[in-house]
mmCIF file with all atom_site columns, C-alpha atoms in Angstrom:
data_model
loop_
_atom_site.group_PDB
_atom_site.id
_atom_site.type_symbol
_atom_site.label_atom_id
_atom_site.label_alt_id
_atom_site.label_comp_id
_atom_site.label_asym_id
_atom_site.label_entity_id
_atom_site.label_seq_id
_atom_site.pdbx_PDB_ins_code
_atom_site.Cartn_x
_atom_site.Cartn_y
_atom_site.Cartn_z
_atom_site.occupancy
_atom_site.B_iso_or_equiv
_atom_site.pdbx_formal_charge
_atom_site.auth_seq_id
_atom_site.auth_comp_id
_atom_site.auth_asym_id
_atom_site.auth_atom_id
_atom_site.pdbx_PDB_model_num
ATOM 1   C CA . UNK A 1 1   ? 99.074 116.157 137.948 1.00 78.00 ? 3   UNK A CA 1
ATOM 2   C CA . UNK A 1 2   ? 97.608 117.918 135.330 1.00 94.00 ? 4   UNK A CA 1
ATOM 3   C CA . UNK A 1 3   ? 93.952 117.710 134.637 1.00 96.00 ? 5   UNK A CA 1
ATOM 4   C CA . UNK A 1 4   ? 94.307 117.398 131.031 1.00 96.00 ? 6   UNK A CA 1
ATOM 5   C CA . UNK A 1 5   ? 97.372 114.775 131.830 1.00 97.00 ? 7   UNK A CA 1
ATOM 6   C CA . UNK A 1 6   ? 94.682 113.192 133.704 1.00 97.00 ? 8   UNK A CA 1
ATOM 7   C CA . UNK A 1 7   ? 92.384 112.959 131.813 1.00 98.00 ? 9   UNK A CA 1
ATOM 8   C CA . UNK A 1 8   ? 94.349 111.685 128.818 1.00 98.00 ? 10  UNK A CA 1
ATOM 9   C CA . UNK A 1 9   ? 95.410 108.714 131.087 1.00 98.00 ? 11  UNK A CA 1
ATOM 10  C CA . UNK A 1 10  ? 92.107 108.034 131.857 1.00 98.00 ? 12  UNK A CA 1
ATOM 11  C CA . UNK A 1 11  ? 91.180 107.729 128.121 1.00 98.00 ? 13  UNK A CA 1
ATOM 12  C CA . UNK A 1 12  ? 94.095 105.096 127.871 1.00 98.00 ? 14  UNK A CA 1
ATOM 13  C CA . UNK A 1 13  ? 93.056 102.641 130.576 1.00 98.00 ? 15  UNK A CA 1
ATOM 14  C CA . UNK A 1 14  ? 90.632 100.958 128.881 1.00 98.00 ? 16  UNK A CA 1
ATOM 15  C CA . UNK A 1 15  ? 89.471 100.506 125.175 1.00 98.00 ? 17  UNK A CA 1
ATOM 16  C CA . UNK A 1 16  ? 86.025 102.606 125.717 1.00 98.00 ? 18  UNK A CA 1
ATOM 17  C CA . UNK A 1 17  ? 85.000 105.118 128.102 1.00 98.00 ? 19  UNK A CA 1
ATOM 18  C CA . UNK A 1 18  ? 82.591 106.959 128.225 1.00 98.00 ? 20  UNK A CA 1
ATOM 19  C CA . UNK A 1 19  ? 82.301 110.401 130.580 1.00 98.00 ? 21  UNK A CA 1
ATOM 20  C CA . UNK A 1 20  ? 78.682 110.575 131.663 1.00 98.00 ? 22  UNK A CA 1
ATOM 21  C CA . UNK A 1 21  ? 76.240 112.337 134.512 1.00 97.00 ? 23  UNK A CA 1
ATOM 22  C CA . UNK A 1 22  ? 75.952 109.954 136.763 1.00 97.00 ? 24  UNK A CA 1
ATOM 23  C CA . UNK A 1 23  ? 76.901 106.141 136.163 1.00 98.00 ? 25  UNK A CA 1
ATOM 24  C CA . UNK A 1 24  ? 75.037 103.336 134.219 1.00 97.00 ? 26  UNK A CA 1
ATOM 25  C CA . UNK A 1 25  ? 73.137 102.458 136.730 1.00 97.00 ? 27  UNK A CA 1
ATOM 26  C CA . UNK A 1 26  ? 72.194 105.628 138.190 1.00 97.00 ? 28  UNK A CA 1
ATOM 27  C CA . UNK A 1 27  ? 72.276 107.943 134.930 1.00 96.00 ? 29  UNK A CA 1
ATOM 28  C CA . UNK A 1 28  ? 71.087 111.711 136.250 1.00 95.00 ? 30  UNK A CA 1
ATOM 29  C CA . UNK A 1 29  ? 70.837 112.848 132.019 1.00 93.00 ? 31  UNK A CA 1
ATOM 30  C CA . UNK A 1 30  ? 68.693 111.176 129.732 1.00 93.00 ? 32  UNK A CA 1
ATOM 31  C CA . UNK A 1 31  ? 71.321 111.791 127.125 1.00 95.00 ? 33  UNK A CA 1
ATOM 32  C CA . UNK A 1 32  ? 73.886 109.813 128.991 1.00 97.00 ? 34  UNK A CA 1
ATOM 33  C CA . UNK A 1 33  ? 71.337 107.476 130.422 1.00 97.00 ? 35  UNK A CA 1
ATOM 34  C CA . UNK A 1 34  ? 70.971 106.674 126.683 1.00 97.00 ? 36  UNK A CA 1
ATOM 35  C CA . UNK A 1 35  ? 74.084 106.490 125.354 1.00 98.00 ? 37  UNK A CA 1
ATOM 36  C CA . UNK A 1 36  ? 75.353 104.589 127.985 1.00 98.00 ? 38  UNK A CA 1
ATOM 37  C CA . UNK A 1 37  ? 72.062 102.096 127.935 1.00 98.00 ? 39  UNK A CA 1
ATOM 38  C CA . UNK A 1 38  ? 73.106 101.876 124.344 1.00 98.00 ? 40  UNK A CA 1
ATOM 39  C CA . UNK A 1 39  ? 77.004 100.855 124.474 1.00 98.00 ? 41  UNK A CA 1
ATOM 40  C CA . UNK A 1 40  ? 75.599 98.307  127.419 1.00 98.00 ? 42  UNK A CA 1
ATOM 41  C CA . UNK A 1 41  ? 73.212 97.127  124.872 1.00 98.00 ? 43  UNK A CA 1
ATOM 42  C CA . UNK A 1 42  ? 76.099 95.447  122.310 1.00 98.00 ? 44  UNK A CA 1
ATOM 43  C CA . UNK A 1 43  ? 76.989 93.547  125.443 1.00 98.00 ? 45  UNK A CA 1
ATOM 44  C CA . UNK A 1 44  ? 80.552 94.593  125.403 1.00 98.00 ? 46  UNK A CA 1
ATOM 45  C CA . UNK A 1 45  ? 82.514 95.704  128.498 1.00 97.00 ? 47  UNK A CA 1
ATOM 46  C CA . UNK A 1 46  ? 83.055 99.454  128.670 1.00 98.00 ? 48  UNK A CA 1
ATOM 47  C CA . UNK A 1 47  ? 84.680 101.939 131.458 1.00 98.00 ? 49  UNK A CA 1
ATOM 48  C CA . UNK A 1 48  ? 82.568 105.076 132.621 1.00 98.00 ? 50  UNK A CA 1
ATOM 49  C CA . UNK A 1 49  ? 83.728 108.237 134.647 1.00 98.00 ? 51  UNK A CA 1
ATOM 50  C CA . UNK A 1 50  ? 80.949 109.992 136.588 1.00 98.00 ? 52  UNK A CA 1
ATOM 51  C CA . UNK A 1 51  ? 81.359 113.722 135.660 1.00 98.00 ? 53  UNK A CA 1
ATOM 52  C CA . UNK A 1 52  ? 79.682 114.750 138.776 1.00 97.00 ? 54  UNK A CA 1
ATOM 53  C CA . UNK A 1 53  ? 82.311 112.733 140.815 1.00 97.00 ? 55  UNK A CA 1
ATOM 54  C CA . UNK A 1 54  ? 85.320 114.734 138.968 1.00 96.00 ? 56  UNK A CA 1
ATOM 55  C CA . UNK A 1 55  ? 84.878 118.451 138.931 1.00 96.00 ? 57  UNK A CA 1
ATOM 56  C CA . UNK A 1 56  ? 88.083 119.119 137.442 1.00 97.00 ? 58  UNK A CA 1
ATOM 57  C CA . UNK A 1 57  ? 87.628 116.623 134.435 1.00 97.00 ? 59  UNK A CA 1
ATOM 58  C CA . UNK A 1 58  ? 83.917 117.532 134.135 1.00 97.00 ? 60  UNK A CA 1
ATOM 59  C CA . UNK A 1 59  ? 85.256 121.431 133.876 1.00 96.00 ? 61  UNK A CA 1
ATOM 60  C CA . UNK A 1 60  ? 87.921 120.555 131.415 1.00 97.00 ? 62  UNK A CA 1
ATOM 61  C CA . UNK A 1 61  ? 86.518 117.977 128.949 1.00 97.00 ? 63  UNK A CA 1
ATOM 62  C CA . UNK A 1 62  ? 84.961 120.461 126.558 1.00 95.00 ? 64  UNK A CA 1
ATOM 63  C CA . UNK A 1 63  ? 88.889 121.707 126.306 1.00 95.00 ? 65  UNK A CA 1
ATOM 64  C CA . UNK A 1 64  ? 90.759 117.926 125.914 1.00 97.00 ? 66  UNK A CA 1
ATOM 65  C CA . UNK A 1 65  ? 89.175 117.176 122.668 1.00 94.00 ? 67  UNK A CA 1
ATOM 66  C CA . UNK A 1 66  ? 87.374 120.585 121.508 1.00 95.00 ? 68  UNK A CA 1
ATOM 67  C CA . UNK A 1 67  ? 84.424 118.714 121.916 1.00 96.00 ? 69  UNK A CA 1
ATOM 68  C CA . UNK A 1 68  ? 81.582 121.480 124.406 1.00 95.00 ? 70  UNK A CA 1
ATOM 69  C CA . UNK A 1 69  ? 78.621 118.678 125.095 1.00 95.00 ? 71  UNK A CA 1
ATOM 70  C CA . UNK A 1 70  ? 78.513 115.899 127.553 1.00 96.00 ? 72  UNK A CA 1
ATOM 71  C CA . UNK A 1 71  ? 78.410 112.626 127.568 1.00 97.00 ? 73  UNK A CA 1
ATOM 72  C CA . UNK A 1 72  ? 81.577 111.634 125.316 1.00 98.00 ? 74  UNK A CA 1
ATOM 73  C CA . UNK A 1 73  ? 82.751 108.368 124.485 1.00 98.00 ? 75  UNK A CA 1
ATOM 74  C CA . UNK A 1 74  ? 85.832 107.259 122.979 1.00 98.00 ? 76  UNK A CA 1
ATOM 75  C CA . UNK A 1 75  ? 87.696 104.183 122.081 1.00 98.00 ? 77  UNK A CA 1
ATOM 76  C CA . UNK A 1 76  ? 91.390 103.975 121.508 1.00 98.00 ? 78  UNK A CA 1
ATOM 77  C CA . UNK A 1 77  ? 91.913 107.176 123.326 1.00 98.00 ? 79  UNK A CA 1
ATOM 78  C CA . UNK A 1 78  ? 89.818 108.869 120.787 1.00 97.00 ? 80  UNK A CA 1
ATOM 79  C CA . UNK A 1 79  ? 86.807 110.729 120.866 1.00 98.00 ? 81  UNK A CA 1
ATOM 80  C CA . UNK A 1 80  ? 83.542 108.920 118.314 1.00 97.00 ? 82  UNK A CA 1
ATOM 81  C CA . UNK A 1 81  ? 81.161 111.100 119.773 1.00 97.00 ? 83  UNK A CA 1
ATOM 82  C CA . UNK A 1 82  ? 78.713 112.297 121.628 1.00 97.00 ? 84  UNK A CA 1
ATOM 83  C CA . UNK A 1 83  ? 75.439 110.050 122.814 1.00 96.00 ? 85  UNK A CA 1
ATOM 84  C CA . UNK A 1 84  ? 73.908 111.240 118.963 1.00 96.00 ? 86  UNK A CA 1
ATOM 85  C CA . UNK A 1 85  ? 76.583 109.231 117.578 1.00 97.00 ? 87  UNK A CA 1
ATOM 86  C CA . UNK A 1 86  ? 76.445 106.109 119.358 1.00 97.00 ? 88  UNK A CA 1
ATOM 87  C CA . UNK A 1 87  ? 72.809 105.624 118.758 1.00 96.00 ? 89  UNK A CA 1
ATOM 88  C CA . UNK A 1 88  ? 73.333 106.485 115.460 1.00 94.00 ? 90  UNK A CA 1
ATOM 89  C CA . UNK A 1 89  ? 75.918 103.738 115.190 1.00 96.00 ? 91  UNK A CA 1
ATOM 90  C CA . UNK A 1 90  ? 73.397 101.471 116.671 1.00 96.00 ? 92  UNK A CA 1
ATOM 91  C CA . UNK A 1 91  ? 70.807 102.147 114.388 1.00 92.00 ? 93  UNK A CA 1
ATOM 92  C CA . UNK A 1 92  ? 73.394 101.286 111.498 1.00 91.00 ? 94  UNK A CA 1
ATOM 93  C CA . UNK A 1 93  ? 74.243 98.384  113.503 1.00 95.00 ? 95  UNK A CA 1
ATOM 94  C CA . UNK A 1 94  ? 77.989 99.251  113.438 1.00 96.00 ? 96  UNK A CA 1
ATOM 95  C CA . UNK A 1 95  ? 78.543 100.013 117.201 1.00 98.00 ? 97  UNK A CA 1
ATOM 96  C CA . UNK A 1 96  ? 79.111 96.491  118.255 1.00 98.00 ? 98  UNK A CA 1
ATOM 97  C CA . UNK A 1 97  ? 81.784 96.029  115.448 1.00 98.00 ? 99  UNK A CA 1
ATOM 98  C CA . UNK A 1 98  ? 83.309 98.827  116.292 1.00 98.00 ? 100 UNK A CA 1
ATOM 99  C CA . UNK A 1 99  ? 83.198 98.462  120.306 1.00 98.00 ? 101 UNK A CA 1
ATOM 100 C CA . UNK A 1 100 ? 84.505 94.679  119.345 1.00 98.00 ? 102 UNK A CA 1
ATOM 101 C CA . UNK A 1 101 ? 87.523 96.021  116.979 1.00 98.00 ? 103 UNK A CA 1
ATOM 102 C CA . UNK A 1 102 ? 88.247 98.967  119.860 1.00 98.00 ? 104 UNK A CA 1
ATOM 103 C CA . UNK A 1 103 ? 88.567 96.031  122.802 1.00 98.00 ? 105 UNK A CA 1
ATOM 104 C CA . UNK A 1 104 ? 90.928 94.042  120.253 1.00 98.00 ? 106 UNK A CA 1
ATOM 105 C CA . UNK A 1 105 ? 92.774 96.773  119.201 1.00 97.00 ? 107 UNK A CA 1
ATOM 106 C CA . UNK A 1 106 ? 93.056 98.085  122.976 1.00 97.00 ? 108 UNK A CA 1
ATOM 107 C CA . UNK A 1 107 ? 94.905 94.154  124.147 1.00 95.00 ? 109 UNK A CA 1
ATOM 108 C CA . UNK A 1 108 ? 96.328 93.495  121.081 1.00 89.00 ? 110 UNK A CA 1
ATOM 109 C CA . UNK B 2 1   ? 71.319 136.658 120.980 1.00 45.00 ? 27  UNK B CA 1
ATOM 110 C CA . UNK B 2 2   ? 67.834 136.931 119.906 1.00 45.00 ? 28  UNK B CA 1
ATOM 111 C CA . UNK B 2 3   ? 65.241 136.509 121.608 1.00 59.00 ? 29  UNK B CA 1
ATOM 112 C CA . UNK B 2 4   ? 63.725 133.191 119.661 1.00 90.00 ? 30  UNK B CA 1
ATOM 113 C CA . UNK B 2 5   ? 66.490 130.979 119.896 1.00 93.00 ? 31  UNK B CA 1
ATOM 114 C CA . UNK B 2 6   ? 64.622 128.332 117.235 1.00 94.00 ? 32  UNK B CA 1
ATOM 115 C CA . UNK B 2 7   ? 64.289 130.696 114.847 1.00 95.00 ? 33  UNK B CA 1
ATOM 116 C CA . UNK B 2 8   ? 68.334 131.691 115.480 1.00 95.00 ? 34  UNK B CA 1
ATOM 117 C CA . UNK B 2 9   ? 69.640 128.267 115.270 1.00 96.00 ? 35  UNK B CA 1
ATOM 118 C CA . UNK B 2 10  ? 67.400 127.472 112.153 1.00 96.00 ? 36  UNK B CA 1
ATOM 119 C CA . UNK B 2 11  ? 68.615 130.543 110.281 1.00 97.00 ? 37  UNK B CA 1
ATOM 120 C CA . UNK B 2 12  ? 72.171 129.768 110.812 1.00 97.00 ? 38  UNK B CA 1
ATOM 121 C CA . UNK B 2 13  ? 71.883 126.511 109.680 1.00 98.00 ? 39  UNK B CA 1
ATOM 122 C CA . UNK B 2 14  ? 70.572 127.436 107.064 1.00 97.00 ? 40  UNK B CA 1
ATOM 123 C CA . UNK B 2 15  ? 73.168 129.899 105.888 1.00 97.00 ? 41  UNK B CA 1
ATOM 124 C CA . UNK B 2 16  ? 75.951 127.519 106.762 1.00 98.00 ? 42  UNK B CA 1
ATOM 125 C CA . UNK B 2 17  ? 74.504 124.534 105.326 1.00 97.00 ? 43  UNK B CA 1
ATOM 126 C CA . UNK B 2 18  ? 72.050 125.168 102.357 1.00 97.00 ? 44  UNK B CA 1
ATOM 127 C CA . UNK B 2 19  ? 70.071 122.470 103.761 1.00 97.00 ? 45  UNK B CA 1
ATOM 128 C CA . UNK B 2 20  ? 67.677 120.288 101.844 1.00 96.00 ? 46  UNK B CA 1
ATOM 129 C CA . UNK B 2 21  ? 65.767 119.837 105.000 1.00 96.00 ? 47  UNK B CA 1
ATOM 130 C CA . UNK B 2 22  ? 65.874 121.820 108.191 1.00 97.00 ? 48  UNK B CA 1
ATOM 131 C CA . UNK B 2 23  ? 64.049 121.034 111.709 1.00 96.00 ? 49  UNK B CA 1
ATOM 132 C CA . UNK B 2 24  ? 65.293 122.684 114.709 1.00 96.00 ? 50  UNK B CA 1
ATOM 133 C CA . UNK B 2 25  ? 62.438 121.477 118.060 1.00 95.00 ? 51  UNK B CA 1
ATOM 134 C CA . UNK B 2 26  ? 62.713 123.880 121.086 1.00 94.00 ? 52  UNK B CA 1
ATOM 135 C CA . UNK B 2 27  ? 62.244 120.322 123.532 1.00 93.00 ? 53  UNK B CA 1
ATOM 136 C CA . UNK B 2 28  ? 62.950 122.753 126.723 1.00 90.00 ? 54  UNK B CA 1
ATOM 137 C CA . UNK B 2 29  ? 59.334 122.071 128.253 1.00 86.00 ? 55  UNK B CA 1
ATOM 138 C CA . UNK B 2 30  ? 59.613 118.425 128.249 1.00 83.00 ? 56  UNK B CA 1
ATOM 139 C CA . UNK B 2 31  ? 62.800 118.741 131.433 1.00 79.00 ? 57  UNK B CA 1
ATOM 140 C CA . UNK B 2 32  ? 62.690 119.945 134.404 1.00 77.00 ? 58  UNK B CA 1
ATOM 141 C CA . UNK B 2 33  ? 63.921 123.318 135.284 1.00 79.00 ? 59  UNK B CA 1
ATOM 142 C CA . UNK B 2 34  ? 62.410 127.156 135.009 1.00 80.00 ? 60  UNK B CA 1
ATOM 143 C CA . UNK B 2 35  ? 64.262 127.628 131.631 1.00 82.00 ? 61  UNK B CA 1
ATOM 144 C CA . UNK B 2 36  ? 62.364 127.732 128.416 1.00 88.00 ? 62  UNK B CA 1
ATOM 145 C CA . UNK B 2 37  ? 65.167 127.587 125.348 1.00 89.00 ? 63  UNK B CA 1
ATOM 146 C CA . UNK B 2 38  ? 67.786 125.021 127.189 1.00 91.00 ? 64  UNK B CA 1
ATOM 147 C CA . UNK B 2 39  ? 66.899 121.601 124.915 1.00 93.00 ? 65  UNK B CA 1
ATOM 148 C CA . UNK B 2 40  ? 66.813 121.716 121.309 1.00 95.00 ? 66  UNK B CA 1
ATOM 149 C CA . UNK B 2 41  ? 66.947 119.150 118.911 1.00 96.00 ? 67  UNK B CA 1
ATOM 150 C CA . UNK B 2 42  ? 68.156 119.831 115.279 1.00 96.00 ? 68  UNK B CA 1
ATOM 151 C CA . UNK B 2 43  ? 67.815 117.589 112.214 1.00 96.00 ? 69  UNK B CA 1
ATOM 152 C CA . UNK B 2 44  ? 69.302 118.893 109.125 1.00 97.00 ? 70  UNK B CA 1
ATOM 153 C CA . UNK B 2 45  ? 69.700 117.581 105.671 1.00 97.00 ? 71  UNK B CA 1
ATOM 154 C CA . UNK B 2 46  ? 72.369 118.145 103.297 1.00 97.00 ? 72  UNK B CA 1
ATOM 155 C CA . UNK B 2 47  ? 74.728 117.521 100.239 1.00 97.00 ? 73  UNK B CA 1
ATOM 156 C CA . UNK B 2 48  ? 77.802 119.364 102.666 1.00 97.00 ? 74  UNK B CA 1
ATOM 157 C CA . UNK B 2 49  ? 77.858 116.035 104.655 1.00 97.00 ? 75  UNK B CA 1
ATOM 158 C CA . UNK B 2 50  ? 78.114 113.631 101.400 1.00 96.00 ? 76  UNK B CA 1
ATOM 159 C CA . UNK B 2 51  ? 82.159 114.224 102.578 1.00 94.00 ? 77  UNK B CA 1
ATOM 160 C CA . UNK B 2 52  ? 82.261 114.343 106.099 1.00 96.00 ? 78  UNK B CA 1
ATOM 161 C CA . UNK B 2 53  ? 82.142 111.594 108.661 1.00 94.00 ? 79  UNK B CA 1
ATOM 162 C CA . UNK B 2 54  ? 79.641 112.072 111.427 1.00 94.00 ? 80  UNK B CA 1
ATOM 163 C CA . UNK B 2 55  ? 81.645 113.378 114.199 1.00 96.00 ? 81  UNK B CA 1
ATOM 164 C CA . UNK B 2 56  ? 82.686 116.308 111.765 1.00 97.00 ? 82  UNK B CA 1
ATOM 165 C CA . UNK B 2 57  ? 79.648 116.846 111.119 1.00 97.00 ? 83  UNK B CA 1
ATOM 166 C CA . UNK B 2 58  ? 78.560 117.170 114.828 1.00 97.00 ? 84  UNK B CA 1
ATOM 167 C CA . UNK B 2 59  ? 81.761 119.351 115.391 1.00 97.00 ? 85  UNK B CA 1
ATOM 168 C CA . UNK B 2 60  ? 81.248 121.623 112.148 1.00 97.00 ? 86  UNK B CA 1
ATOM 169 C CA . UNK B 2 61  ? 77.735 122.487 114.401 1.00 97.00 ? 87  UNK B CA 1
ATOM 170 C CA . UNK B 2 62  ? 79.373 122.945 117.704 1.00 97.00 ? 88  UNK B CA 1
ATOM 171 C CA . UNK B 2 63  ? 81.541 125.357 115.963 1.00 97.00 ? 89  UNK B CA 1
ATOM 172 C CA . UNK B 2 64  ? 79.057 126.938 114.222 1.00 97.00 ? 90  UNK B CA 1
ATOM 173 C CA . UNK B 2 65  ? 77.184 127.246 117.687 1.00 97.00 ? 91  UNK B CA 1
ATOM 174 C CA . UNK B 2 66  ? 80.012 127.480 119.672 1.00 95.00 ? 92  UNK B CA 1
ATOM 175 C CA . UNK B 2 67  ? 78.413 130.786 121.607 1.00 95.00 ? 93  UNK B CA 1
ATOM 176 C CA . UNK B 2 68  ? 75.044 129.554 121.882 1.00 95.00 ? 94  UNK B CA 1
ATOM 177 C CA . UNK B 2 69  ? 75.932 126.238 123.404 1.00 93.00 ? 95  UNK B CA 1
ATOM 178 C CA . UNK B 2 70  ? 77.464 128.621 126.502 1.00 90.00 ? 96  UNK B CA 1
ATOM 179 C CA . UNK B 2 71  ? 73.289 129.101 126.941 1.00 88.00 ? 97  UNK B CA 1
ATOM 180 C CA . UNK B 2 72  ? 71.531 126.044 125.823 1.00 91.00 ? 98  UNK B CA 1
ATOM 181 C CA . UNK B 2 73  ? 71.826 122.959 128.065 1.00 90.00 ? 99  UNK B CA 1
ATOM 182 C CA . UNK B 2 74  ? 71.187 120.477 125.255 1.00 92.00 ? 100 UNK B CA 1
ATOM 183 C CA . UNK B 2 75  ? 71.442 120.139 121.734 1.00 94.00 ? 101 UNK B CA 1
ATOM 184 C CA . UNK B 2 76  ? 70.847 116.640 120.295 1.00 95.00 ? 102 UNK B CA 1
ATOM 185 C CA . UNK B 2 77  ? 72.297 116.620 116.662 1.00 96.00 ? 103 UNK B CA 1
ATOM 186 C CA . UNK B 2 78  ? 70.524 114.564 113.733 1.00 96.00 ? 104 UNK B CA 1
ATOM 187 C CA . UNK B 2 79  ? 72.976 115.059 110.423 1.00 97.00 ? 105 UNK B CA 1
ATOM 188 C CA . UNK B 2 80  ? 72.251 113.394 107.492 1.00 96.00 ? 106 UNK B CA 1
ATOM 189 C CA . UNK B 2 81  ? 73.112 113.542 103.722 1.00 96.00 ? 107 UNK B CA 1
ATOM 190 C CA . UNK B 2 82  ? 70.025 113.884 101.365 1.00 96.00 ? 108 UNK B CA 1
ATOM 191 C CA . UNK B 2 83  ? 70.527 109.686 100.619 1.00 95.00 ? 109 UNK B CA 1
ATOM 192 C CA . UNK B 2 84  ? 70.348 109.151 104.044 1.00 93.00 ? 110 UNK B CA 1
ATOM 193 C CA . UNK B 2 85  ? 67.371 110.865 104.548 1.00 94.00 ? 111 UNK B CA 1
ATOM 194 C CA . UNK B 2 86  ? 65.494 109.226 101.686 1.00 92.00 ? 112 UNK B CA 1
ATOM 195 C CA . UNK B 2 87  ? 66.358 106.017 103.533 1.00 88.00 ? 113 UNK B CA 1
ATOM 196 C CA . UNK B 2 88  ? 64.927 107.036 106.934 1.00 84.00 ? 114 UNK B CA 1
ATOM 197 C CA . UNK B 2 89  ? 62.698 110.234 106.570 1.00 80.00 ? 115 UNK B CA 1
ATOM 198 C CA . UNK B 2 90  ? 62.673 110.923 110.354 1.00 83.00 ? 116 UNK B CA 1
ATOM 199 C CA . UNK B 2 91  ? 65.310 111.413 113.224 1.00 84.00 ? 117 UNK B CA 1
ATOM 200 C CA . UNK B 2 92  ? 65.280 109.486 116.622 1.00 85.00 ? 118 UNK B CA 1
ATOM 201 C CA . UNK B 2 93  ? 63.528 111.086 119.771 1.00 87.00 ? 119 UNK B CA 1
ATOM 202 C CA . UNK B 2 94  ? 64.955 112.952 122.356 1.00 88.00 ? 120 UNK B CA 1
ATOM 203 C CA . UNK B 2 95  ? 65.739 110.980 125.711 1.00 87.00 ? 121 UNK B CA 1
ATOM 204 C CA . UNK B 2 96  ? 63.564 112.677 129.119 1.00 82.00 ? 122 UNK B CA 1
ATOM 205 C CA . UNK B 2 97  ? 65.641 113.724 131.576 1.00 74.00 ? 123 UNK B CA 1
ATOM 206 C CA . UNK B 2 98  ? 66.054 110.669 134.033 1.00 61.00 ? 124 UNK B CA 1
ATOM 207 C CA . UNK B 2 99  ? 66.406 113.180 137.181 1.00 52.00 ? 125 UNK B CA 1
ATOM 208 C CA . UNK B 2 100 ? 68.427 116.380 137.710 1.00 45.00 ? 126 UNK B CA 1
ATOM 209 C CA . UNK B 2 101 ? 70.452 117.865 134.408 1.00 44.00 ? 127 UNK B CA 1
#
């Protein structure tokens, strides 16, 4: 399969996920430590894919949504953002909404 | 490339943005790692963003550093319009770098 195939199905198998270094629990960035510390913080569920456990994805990212920085997140198949965002979203306490209407969207 | 990357960053900015308020922090020494300009943090203010979302912003700044972010390891983005500046008047820390990159 193509990587970019590949990575477009992993955007569609669940309602957020986020690509990060390392996972949630072990975070090896302190920008996706943070932005994943931050999704986990509205208490709703979210998928992760460990960069450094996908090469191919973590080489072709950037390309998939013209986006060069690391981590991304995206709901609905769509990219919000990098880790600035989220937090940024927190901080205007609109991330859980929107993490809420993603997971409703995403069964619905 | 010169050979202040700060001053390069902020300078562009500022001729792509006309900002009302423009902060670019080399944060390279606080992470691991011999290099001294990979982690900068930029916080710019300005009326350009009244009509964009935030991830346009963020991408209108990856494009406009599309080169330079082939060099730099991080750049943490702080975009706000002049309102939203009034309101806040200061931009969230960096993270530390938990272990490796």
């Amino acid at each position: 399969m193509d990587v970019l195939e590949k990575i477009q199905k992993q955007v569609d198998s669940a309602a957020i996920v986020i690509y990060m270094k390392g996972t949630p629990q072990f975070p090896q960035c302190g920008f996706s430590a943070r932005a994943s510390q931050t999704l986990a913080s509205t208490g709703v569920e979210f998928s992760y894919i460990n960069l450094f456990e996908e090469p191919e994805v973590f080489q072709s990212l950037p390309d998939f949504a013209d986006w060069p920085t690391f981590p991304q997140i995206y709901f609905n198949s769509e990219l919000v953002g990098g880790g600035d965002i989220i937090v940024e979203m927190a901080e205007q306490d609109t991330l859980k909404a929107a993490m809420e209407e993603a997971v409703e969207k995403y069964n619905g | 490339m010169t050979d202040n990357m700060e001053n390069h960053l902020k300078t562009q900015l500022e001729a792509a943005l006309k900002p009302d308020y423009c902060e670019v922090v080399n944060e390279s020494s606080q992470h691991s790692g011999p290099a001294t300009e990979s982690h900068f943090k930029l916080v710019v203010v300005s009326e350009q963003f009244n009509e964009m979302k935030l991830i346009d912003r963020h991408r209108f700044i990856n494009k406009l550093f599309a080169e330079e972010l082939s060099h730099i390891h991080a750049l943490a983005m702080h975009t706000y319009t002049p309102k939203e500046w009034q309101k806040r008047q200061s931009a969230p820390e960096s993270p530390e770098c938990s272990s490796k990159s």
